Coordinates of C-alpha atoms and ligand atoms in Angstrom, one line a residue:
X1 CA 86.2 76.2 -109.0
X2 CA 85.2 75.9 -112.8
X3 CA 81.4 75.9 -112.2
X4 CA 80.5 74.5 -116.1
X5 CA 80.9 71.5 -114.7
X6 CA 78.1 69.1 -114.6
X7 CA 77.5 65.7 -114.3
X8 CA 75.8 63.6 -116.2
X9 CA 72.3 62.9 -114.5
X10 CA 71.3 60.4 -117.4
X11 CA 74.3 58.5 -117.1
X12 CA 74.2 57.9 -113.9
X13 CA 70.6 56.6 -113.5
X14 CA 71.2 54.1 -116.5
X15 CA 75.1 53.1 -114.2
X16 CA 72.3 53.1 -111.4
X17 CA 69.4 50.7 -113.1
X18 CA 71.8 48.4 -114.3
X19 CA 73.7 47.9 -111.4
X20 CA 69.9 47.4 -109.7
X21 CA 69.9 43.9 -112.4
X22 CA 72.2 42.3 -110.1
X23 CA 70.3 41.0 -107.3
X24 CA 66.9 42.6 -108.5
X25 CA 64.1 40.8 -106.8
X26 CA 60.6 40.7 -108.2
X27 CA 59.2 43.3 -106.1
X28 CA 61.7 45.8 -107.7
X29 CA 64.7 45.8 -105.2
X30 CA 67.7 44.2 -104.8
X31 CA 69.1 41.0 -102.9
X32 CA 72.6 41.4 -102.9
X33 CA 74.4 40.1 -99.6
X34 CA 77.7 40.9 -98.8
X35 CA 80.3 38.3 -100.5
X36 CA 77.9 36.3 -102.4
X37 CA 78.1 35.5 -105.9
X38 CA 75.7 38.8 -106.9
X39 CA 78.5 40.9 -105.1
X40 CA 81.4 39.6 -106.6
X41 CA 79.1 39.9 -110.2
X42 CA 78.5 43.7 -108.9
X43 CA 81.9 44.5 -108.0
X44 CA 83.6 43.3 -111.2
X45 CA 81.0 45.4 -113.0
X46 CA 82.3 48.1 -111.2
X47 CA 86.1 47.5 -111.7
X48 CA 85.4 47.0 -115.1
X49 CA 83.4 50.4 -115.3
X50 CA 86.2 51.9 -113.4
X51 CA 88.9 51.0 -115.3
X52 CA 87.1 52.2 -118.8
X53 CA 87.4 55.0 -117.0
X54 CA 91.3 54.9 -116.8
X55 CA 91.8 54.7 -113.5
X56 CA 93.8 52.0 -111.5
X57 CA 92.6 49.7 -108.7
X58 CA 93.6 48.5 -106.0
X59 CA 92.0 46.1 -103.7
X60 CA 92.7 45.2 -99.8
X61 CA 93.0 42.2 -97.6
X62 CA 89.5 43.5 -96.3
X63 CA 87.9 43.2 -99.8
X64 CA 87.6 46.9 -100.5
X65 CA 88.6 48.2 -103.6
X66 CA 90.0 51.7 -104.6
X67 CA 89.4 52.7 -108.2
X68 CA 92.0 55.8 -108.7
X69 CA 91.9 59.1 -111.1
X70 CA 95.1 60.4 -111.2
X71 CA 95.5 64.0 -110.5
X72 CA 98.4 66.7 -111.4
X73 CA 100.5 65.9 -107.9
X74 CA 100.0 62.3 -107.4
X75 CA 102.4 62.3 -104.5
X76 CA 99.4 64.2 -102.7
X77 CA 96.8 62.3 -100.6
X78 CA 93.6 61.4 -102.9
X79 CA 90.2 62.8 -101.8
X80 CA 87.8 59.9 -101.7
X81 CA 84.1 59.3 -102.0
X82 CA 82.1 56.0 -102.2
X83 CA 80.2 53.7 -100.0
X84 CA 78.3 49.7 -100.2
X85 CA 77.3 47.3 -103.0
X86 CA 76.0 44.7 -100.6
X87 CA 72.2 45.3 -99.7
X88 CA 69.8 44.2 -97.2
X89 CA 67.9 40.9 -97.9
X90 CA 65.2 42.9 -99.2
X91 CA 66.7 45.9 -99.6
X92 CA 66.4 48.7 -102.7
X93 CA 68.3 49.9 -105.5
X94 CA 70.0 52.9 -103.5
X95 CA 71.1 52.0 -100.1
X96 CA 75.6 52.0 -100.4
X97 CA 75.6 51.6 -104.9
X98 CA 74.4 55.1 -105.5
X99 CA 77.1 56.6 -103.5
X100 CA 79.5 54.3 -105.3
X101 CA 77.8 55.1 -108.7
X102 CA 77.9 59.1 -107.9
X103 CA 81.7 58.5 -107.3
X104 CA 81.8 57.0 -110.4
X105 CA 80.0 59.6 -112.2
X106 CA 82.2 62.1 -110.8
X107 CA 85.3 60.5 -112.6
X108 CA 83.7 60.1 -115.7
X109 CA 82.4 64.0 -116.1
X110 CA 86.1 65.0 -115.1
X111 CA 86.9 62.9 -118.0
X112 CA 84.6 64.6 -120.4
X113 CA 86.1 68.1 -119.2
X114 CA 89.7 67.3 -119.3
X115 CA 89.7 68.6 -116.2
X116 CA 92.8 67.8 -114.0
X117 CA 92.6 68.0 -109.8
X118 CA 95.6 68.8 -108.1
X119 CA 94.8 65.7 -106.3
X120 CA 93.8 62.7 -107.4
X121 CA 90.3 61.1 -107.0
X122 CA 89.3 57.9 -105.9
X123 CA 86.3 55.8 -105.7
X124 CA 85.7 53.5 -102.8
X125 CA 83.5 50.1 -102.2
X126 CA 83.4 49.1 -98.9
X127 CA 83.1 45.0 -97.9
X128 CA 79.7 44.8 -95.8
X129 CA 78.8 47.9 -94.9
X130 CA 75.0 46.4 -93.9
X131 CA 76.1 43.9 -91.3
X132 CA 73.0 41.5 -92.5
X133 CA 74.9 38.8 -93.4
X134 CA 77.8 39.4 -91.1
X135 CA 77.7 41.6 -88.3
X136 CA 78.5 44.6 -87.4
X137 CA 77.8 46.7 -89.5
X138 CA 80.7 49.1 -91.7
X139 CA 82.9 46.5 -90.3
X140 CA 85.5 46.6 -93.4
X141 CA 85.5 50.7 -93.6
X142 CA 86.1 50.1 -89.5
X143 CA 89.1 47.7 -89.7
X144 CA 90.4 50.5 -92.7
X145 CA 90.2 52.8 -89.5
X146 CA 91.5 51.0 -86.9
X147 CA 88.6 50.2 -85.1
X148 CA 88.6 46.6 -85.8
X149 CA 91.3 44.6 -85.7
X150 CA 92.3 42.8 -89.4
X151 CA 91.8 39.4 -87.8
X152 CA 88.6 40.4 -86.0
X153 CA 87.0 41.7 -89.7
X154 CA 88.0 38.4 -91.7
X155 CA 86.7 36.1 -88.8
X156 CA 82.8 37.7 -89.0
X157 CA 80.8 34.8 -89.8
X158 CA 77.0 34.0 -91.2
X159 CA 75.2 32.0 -90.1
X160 CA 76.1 28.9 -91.4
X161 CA 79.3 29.7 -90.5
X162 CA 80.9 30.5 -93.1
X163 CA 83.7 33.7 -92.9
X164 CA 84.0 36.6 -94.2
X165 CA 88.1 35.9 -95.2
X166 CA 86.7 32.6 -96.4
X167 CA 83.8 34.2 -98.6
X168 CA 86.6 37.0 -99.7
X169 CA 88.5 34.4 -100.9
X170 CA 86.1 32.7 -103.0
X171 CA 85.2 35.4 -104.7
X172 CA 88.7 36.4 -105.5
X173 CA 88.5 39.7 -103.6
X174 CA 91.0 39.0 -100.7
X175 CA 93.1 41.6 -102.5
X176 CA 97.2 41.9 -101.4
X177 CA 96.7 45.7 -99.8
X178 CA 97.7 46.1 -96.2
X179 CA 93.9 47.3 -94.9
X180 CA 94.3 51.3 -93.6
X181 CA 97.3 53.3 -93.8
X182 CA 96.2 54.9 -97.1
X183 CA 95.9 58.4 -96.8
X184 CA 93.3 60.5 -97.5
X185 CA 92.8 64.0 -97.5
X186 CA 89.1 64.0 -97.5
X187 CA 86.2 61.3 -97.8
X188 CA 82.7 62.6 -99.2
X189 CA 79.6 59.8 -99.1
X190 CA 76.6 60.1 -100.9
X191 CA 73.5 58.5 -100.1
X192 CA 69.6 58.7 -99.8
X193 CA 68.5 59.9 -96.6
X194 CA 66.5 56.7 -95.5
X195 CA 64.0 58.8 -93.7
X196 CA 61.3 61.5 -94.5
X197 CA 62.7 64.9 -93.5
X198 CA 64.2 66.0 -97.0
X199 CA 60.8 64.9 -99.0
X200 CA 58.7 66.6 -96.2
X201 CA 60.8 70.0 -95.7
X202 CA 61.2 69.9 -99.8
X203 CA 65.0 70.1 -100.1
X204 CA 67.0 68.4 -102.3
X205 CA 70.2 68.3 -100.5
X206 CA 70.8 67.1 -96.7
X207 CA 74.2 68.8 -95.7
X208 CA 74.7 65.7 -93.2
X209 CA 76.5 67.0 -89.8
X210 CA 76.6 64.0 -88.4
X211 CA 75.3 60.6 -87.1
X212 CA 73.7 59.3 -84.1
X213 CA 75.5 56.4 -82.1
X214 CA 74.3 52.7 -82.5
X215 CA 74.6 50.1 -79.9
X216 CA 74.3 46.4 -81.4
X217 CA 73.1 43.7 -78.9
X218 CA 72.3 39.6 -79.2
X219 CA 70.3 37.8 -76.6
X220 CA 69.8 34.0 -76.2
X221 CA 67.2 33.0 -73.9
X222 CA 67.4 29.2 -72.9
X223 CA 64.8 27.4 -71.3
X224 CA 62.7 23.8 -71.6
X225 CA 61.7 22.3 -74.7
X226 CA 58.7 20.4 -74.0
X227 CA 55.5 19.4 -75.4
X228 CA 52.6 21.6 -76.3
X229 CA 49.9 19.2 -74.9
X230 CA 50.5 17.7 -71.8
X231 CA 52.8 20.4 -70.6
X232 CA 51.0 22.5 -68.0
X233 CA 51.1 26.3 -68.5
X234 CA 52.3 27.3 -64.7
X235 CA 55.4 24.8 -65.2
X236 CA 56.6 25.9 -68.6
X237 CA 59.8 27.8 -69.4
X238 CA 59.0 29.1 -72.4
X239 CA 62.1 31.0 -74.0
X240 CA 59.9 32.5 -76.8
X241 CA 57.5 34.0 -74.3
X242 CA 60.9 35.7 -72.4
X243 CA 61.9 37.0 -75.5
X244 CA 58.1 38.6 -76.6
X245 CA 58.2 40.8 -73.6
X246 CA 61.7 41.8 -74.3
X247 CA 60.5 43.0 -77.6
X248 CA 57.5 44.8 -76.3
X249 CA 60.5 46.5 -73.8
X250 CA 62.8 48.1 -76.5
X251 CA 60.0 48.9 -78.2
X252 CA 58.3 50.6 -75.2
X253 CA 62.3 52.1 -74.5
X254 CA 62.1 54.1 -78.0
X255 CA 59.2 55.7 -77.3
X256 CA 60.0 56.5 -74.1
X257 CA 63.3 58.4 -75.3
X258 CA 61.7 60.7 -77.8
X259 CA 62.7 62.9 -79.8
X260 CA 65.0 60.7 -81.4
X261 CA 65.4 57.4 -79.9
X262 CA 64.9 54.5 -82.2
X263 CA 65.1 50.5 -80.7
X264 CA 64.5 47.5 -82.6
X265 CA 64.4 43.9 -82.8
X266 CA 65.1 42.9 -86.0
X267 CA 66.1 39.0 -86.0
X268 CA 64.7 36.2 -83.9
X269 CA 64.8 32.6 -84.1
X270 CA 63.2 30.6 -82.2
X271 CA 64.4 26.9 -81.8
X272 CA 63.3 24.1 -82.5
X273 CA 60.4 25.8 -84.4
X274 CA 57.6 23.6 -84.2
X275 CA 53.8 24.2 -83.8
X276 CA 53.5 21.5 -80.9
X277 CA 56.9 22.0 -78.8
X278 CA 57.1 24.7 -76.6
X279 CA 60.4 26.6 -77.5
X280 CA 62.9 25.9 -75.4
X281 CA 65.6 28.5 -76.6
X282 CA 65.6 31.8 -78.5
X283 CA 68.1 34.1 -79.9
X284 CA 67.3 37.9 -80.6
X285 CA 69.0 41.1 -82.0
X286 CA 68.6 44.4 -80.6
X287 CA 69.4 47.2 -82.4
X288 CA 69.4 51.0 -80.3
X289 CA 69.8 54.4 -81.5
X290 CA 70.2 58.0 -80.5
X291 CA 72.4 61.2 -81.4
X292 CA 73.3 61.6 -77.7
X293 CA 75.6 59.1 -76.0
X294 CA 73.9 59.7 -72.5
X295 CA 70.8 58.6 -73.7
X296 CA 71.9 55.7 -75.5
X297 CA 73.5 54.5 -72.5
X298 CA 70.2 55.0 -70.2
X299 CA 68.5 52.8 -73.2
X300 CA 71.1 50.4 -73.1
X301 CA 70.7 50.1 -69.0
X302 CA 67.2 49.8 -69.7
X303 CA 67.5 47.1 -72.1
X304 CA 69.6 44.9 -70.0
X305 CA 67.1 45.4 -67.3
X306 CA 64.5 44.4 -69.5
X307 CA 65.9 41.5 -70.5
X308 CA 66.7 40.2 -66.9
X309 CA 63.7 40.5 -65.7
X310 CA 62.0 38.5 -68.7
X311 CA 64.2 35.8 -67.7
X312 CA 63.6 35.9 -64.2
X313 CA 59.5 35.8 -64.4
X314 CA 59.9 32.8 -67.0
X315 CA 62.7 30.9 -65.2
X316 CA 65.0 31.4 -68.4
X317 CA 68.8 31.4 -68.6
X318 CA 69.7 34.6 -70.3
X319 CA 73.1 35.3 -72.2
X320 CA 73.0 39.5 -73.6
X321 CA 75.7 40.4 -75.2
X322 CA 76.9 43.9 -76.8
X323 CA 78.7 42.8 -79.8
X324 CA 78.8 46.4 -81.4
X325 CA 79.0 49.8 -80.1
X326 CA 79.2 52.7 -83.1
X327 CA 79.2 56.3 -81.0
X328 CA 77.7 59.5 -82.6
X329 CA 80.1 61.2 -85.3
X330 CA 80.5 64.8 -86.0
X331 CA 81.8 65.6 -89.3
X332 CA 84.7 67.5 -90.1
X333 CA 83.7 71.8 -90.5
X334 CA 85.8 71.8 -93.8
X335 CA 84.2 68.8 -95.8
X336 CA 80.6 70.0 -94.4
X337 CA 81.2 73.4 -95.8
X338 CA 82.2 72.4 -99.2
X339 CA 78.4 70.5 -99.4
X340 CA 76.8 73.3 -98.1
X341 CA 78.4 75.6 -101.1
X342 CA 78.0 73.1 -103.4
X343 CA 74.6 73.1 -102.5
X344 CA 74.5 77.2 -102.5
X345 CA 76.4 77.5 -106.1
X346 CA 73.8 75.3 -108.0
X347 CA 70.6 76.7 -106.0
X348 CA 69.7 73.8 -104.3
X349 CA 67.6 73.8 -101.2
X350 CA 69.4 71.9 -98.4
X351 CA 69.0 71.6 -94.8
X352 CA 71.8 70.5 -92.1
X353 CA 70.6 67.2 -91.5
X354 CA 71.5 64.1 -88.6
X355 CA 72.3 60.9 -89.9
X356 CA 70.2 58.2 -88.3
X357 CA 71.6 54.8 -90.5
X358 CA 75.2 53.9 -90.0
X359 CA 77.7 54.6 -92.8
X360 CA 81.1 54.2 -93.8
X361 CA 82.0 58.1 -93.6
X362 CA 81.0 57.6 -90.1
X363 CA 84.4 55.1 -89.4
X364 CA 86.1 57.3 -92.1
X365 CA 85.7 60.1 -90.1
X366 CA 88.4 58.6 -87.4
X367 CA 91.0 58.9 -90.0
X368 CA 90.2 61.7 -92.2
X369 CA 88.0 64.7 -92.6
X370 CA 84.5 63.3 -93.9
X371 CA 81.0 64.6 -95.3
X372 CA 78.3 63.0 -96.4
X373 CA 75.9 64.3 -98.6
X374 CA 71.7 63.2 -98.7
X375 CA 69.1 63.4 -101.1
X376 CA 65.5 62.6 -100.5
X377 CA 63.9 59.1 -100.6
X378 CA 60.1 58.5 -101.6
X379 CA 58.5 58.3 -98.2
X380 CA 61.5 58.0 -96.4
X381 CA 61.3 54.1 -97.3
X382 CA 64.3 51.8 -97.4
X383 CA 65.7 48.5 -96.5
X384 CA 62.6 48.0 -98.2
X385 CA 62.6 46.6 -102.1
X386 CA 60.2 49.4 -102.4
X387 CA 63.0 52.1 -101.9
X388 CA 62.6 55.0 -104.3
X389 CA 64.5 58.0 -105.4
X390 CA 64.3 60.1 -108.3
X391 CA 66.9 60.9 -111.3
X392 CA 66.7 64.6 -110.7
X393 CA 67.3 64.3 -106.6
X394 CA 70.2 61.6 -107.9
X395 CA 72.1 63.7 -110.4
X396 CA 71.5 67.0 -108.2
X397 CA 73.3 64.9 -105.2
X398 CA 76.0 63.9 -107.6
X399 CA 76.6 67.6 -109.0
X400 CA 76.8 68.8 -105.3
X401 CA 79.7 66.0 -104.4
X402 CA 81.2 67.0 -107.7
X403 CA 81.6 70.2 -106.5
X404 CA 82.6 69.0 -103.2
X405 CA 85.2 67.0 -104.2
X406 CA 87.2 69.0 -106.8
X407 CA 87.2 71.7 -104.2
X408 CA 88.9 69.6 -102.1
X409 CA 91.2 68.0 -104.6
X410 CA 92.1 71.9 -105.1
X411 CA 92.7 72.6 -101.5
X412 CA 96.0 72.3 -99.5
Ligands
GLV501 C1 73.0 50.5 -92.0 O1 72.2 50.3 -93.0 C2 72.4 50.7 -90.7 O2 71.9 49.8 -90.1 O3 72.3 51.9 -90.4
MN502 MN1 73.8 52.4 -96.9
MN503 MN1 71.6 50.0 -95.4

């Protein structure tokens, strides 16, 4: 490939910091839900950014757009990179818009070089890839693959609620595009690396192989509401007290499945919430990790055990659910090796690197060949407003998916 190409690391960090005014919270990150009125601001920023940048877009019943740089044989299936604009309540000014922003960047530099793929390019934006506000997570890249039904994606709701085809709708991105079906010849994601292995081993570039499997859980523990006072202790059923040994558990389950294993509890409420009534019912999230399927399943067991015996000792009723399970992803050899010698032709230290956050690539590897690419993150911090990477790791990520893609968009 024409290796004078470079992208414009400048550029993108300015794209980057004003994208980050959208939802910026005072602690210097970003509130930007999926489908609230900061999204839709974000998203028509991008179209509008897009489209300066002459390409067409398209938009799906999903909410996902698809901004499009033609290339010399536009009856050839696109190569596509991108990723989220909807952030964690107190998330950072990376997570999901840099790889959108990269993808972005990559259009524009093929711009300023005249330079024409055989195939065309497109940038993707992916409806709530966090599952904060709606859960799962990735659940609009998942419907795109057939993992979710259509019908199953638009009927996610918050919690007051409130849908995500209603929300779509009010924000005027309930586009006319069947969702899935498009073809794509190869889908690159860019992203930071969300944890500290790139900082530590000092590389700049994480040539992701894959990502571990996620199961999702939610557990409602019921018992008596009563009061704080004359209520005595050996009579109680006290759902919050069920529900603090169940957290103790999956925490106790991670560290017992090391190297690897992460578990968390990440959302509880606790009804009715006042000082002087003993809870009387509790919901909880549960959130399990691990790059090997067997072991996620033993921790899955385990948490379920956990749970049931919490209820038994404090006389709760228990309802645990698995709403969501997301198994571990290999990428495709191809797409891997294009990062790697992206990498390699600019001199950048990389490292073959597991993914332990969800992503999009990981539902867009069903349905095409997918790599991700990572770059470091200060202290490994993020869904955290605190999140941090630097312009240099940002535009050196961006010049390796640059390379990545028009290799592709060469390739037969
Ligand atoms: C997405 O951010 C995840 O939970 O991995
Ligand atoms: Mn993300
Ligand atoms: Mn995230």
């Amino acid at each position: 490939m024409a290796t004078n190409l470079r992208i414009n690391a400048d550029r993108l960090w300015d794209s980057l910091m004003e994208m980050a005014k959208i939802g910026a919270t005072e602690k210097g990150g970003v509130c930007r839900l999926a489908l609230t009125d900061l999204d839709k601001q974000a998203r028509d920023l991008f179209c509008q950014w897009a489209k300066e940048a002459g390409c067409t877009i398209t938009i799906d019943k999903m909410g996902n757009i698809f901004a499009r740089r033609p290339g010399k044989d536009n009856s050839l299936a696109p190569v596509m990179t991108g990723s989220h604009i909807d952030s964690q309540p107190t998330g950072g000014k990376f997570d999901g818009i840099y790889g959108i922003m990269a993808g972005l960047e990559v259009v524009r530099t093929l711009n300023d070089f005249n330079y024409e793929t055989q195939r065309p390019v497109e940038v993707a934006v992916w409806t709530n890839e966090e599952g904060s506000r709606f859960a799962p997570a990735m659940v609009a890249s998942g419907v795109f693959a057939g993992v979710f039904p259509l019908e199953y994606g638009l009927s996610r709701a918050d919690l007051d609620g409130k849908t995500m085809g209603a929300e779509l709708q009010r924000i005027g991105y309930d586009g006319p595009e069947e969702v899935g079906g498009r073809p794509v010849f190869a889908f690159f994601e860019t992203h930071i690396e969300q944890g500290p292995i790139l900082e530590a081993e000092k590389k700049t570039i994480g040539v992701v192989q894959g990502a571990q499997g996620q199961r999702w859980f939610e557990v409602t523990m019921v018992g008596q509401e009563a009061h704080a006072g004359p209520t005595p202790m050996k009579v109680r059923k006290d759902a919050l007290v069920g529900a603090a040994h169940v957290v103790t558990a999956i925490n106790r389950i991670g560290h017992e499945n090391q190297p690897f294993a992460c578990a968390t509890v990440g959302m509880i409420q606790s009804s009715p919430n006042s000082r002087n009534t003993i809870p009387g019912k509790v919901f909880f999230t549960i959130d399990l990790r691990h790059p090997e399927d067997a072991v996620l399943s033993r921790m899955a067991a385990a948490a379920k055990a956990a749970c049931e015996e919490a209820a038994a000792n404090n006389r709760l009723e228990l309802d645990f659910k698995e709403i969501w399970y997301s198994p571990p992803v290999k990428f495709d050899a191809d797409c891997v090796a294009a990062v790697k010698a992206g990498a390699e032709e600019l001199g950048m230290p990389s490292l073959p690197i597991i993914s332990g956050a969800g992503h999009d690539a990981c539902y867009m590897s069903r349905v095409a060949p997918t790599g991700m690419i990572f770059i470091p993150c200060e202290d490994g911090i993020s869904h955290n407003e605190i999140e941090n990477a630097t312009r240099g790791d940002c535009g050196a990520g961006c010049d390796v998916l640059l390379r990545a893609v028009v290799e592709r968009a060469n390739a037969f």
